[in-house]
Amino acid sequence: VELIERLRQRGWRLTAQRRVIAEALSGPSLHPTADEVLGWARLALPEISLATVYNTLNELVEMGELRELDGIGRLRRYDPNTVSAHHHLVCTGCDRILDVFPPADFSSTLPESEQHGFSDLQADVLFRGRCPSCRES
Ligand SMILES: [Zn+2]
Ligand SMILES: [Zn+2]
């Protein structure tokens, strides 16, 4: 279910500004930065400010509808796919991030002696490499 649809179902008040931000985040998971979200939102609402974008992004993160991706690439990015568990493949050349769904459940690969008594383990695996267009240049 896409972000905008989930927000509708939750009854989140969709002002014009919130709507264009949510719409910019819906669709294919491009893991945009706040600046990219601003750029897309401005196509529909030229007067929208970066502060509004940040406030809305932070609110969506607090609601659990958006995931902050820190430490992947050079800039903080946002991931609207909080629904299907996935890992990330990042290009070291251009910072492009793709969703990947490896067959292994990595949380079960940690031996019990390394789990330190923790329960409900979740693994967040980051694969790095060079994408086809960066490999050519
Ligand atoms: Zn690349
Ligand atoms: Zn993702």
Short mmCIF file of C-alpha atoms and ligand atoms in Angstrom, two decimals:
data_model
loop_
_atom_site.label_atom_id
_atom_site.label_comp_id
_atom_site.label_asym_id
_atom_site.label_seq_id
_atom_site.Cartn_x
_atom_site.Cartn_y
_atom_site.Cartn_z
CA VAL A 1 0.00 0.00 0.00
CA GLU A 2 1.45 3.34 -0.99
CA LEU A 3 2.15 6.06 1.54
CA ILE A 4 -0.59 8.44 0.40
CA GLU A 5 -3.17 5.66 0.62
CA ARG A 6 -1.99 4.64 4.11
CA LEU A 7 -2.25 8.24 5.26
CA ARG A 8 -5.77 8.51 3.92
CA GLN A 9 -6.74 5.35 5.75
CA ARG A 10 -5.32 6.77 9.00
CA GLY A 11 -7.34 9.93 8.57
CA TRP A 12 -4.25 12.16 8.44
CA ARG A 13 -5.38 15.66 7.63
CA LEU A 14 -4.28 16.17 4.02
CA THR A 15 -3.69 19.87 3.51
CA ALA A 16 -2.52 20.92 0.05
CA GLN A 17 1.09 21.09 1.27
CA ARG A 18 0.98 17.72 3.02
CA ARG A 19 -0.64 16.17 -0.02
CA VAL A 20 2.06 17.21 -2.48
CA ILE A 21 4.77 16.03 -0.08
CA ALA A 22 3.05 12.68 0.43
CA GLU A 23 2.51 12.37 -3.32
CA ALA A 24 6.19 13.13 -3.96
CA LEU A 25 7.06 10.28 -1.59
CA SER A 26 4.59 7.82 -3.07
CA GLY A 27 5.27 5.74 -6.12
CA PRO A 28 8.58 4.00 -6.76
CA SER A 29 10.85 4.00 -3.74
CA LEU A 30 13.50 6.49 -4.82
CA HIS A 31 14.76 7.23 -1.30
CA PRO A 32 14.82 10.99 -1.86
CA THR A 33 16.59 13.63 0.22
CA ALA A 34 14.58 16.47 1.76
CA ASP A 35 15.85 18.75 -1.03
CA GLU A 36 14.58 16.35 -3.69
CA VAL A 37 11.18 16.16 -1.99
CA LEU A 38 11.14 19.97 -1.95
CA GLY A 39 11.96 20.10 -5.66
CA TRP A 40 9.13 17.74 -6.57
CA ALA A 41 6.65 19.44 -4.22
CA ARG A 42 7.48 22.84 -5.74
CA LEU A 43 6.39 21.63 -9.16
CA ALA A 44 2.85 21.56 -7.78
CA LEU A 45 3.10 24.22 -5.06
CA PRO A 46 5.86 26.73 -5.87
CA GLU A 47 5.49 28.55 -2.53
CA ILE A 48 6.17 25.52 -0.31
CA SER A 49 9.17 25.97 2.02
CA LEU A 50 11.95 23.63 3.07
CA ALA A 51 10.83 24.06 6.70
CA THR A 52 7.39 22.73 5.82
CA VAL A 53 8.96 19.79 4.03
CA TYR A 54 11.15 18.99 7.04
CA ASN A 55 8.28 19.32 9.50
CA THR A 56 6.12 17.00 7.43
CA LEU A 57 8.93 14.47 6.92
CA ASN A 58 9.63 14.44 10.67
CA GLU A 59 5.98 13.98 11.47
CA LEU A 60 5.72 11.05 9.05
CA VAL A 61 8.82 9.48 10.61
CA GLU A 62 7.27 9.81 14.09
CA MET A 63 4.09 8.21 12.80
CA GLY A 64 6.14 5.27 11.54
CA GLU A 65 5.04 5.90 7.95
CA LEU A 66 8.47 6.98 6.73
CA ARG A 67 11.88 5.61 7.51
CA GLU A 68 14.96 7.79 7.85
CA LEU A 69 18.01 6.34 6.18
CA ASP A 70 21.10 7.68 7.88
CA GLY A 71 24.60 6.63 7.09
CA ILE A 72 23.77 5.43 3.59
CA GLY A 73 25.58 7.61 1.13
CA ARG A 74 26.35 11.23 1.87
CA LEU A 75 22.92 12.65 2.64
CA ARG A 76 19.99 11.65 4.82
CA ARG A 77 17.33 9.99 2.73
CA TYR A 78 13.73 8.97 3.30
CA ASP A 79 12.11 5.66 2.53
CA PRO A 80 8.32 5.44 2.21
CA ASN A 81 8.39 1.65 2.09
CA THR A 82 7.73 0.75 5.73
CA VAL A 83 5.38 -2.03 4.69
CA SER A 84 7.50 -4.74 3.10
CA ALA A 85 10.73 -5.68 4.88
CA HIS A 86 13.69 -5.03 2.63
CA HIS A 87 17.38 -4.25 2.54
CA HIS A 88 19.30 -1.71 0.48
CA LEU A 89 21.77 -1.77 -2.37
CA VAL A 90 23.68 1.49 -2.68
CA CYS A 91 25.96 2.71 -5.46
CA THR A 92 29.26 4.07 -4.15
CA GLY A 93 29.51 6.24 -7.27
CA CYS A 94 26.19 8.10 -7.40
CA ASP A 95 24.49 7.27 -4.07
CA ARG A 96 21.56 5.62 -5.84
CA ILE A 97 19.69 3.34 -3.42
CA LEU A 98 17.61 0.38 -4.52
CA ASP A 99 15.37 -1.86 -2.47
CA VAL A 100 16.50 -5.48 -2.47
CA PHE A 101 14.87 -8.58 -1.09
CA PRO A 102 17.54 -11.22 -0.47
CA PRO A 103 16.27 -14.72 0.27
CA ALA A 104 18.15 -15.01 3.58
CA ASP A 105 16.81 -13.85 6.92
CA PHE A 106 20.00 -12.26 8.22
CA SER A 107 18.74 -11.91 11.77
CA SER A 108 18.96 -15.70 12.10
CA THR A 109 22.60 -15.73 11.03
CA LEU A 110 23.81 -14.24 14.32
CA PRO A 111 24.92 -17.09 16.61
CA GLU A 112 23.18 -17.19 19.98
CA SER A 113 26.47 -16.43 21.73
CA GLU A 114 26.55 -13.15 19.80
CA GLN A 115 22.96 -12.15 20.54
CA HIS A 116 23.70 -10.95 24.10
CA GLY A 117 20.26 -12.02 25.29
CA PHE A 118 18.50 -9.67 22.87
CA SER A 119 15.13 -10.72 21.46
CA ASP A 120 13.17 -9.65 18.36
CA LEU A 121 16.34 -9.25 16.32
CA GLN A 122 16.05 -7.45 13.02
CA ALA A 123 18.88 -7.16 10.55
CA ASP A 124 19.35 -4.16 8.32
CA VAL A 125 21.77 -5.14 5.60
CA LEU A 126 23.47 -2.68 3.29
CA PHE A 127 24.99 -3.93 0.07
CA ARG A 128 27.42 -1.56 -1.65
CA GLY A 129 28.68 -1.62 -5.19
CA ARG A 130 28.77 0.24 -8.49
CA CYS A 131 25.66 0.60 -10.59
CA PRO A 132 25.77 -0.05 -14.36
CA SER A 133 25.89 3.64 -15.36
CA CYS A 134 28.73 4.40 -12.92
CA ARG A 135 30.64 1.37 -14.09
CA GLU A 136 30.63 2.68 -17.68
CA SER A 137 31.94 6.16 -16.89
ZN ZN B 1 25.95 4.76 -9.66
ZN ZN B 2 14.04 1.18 0.74
#
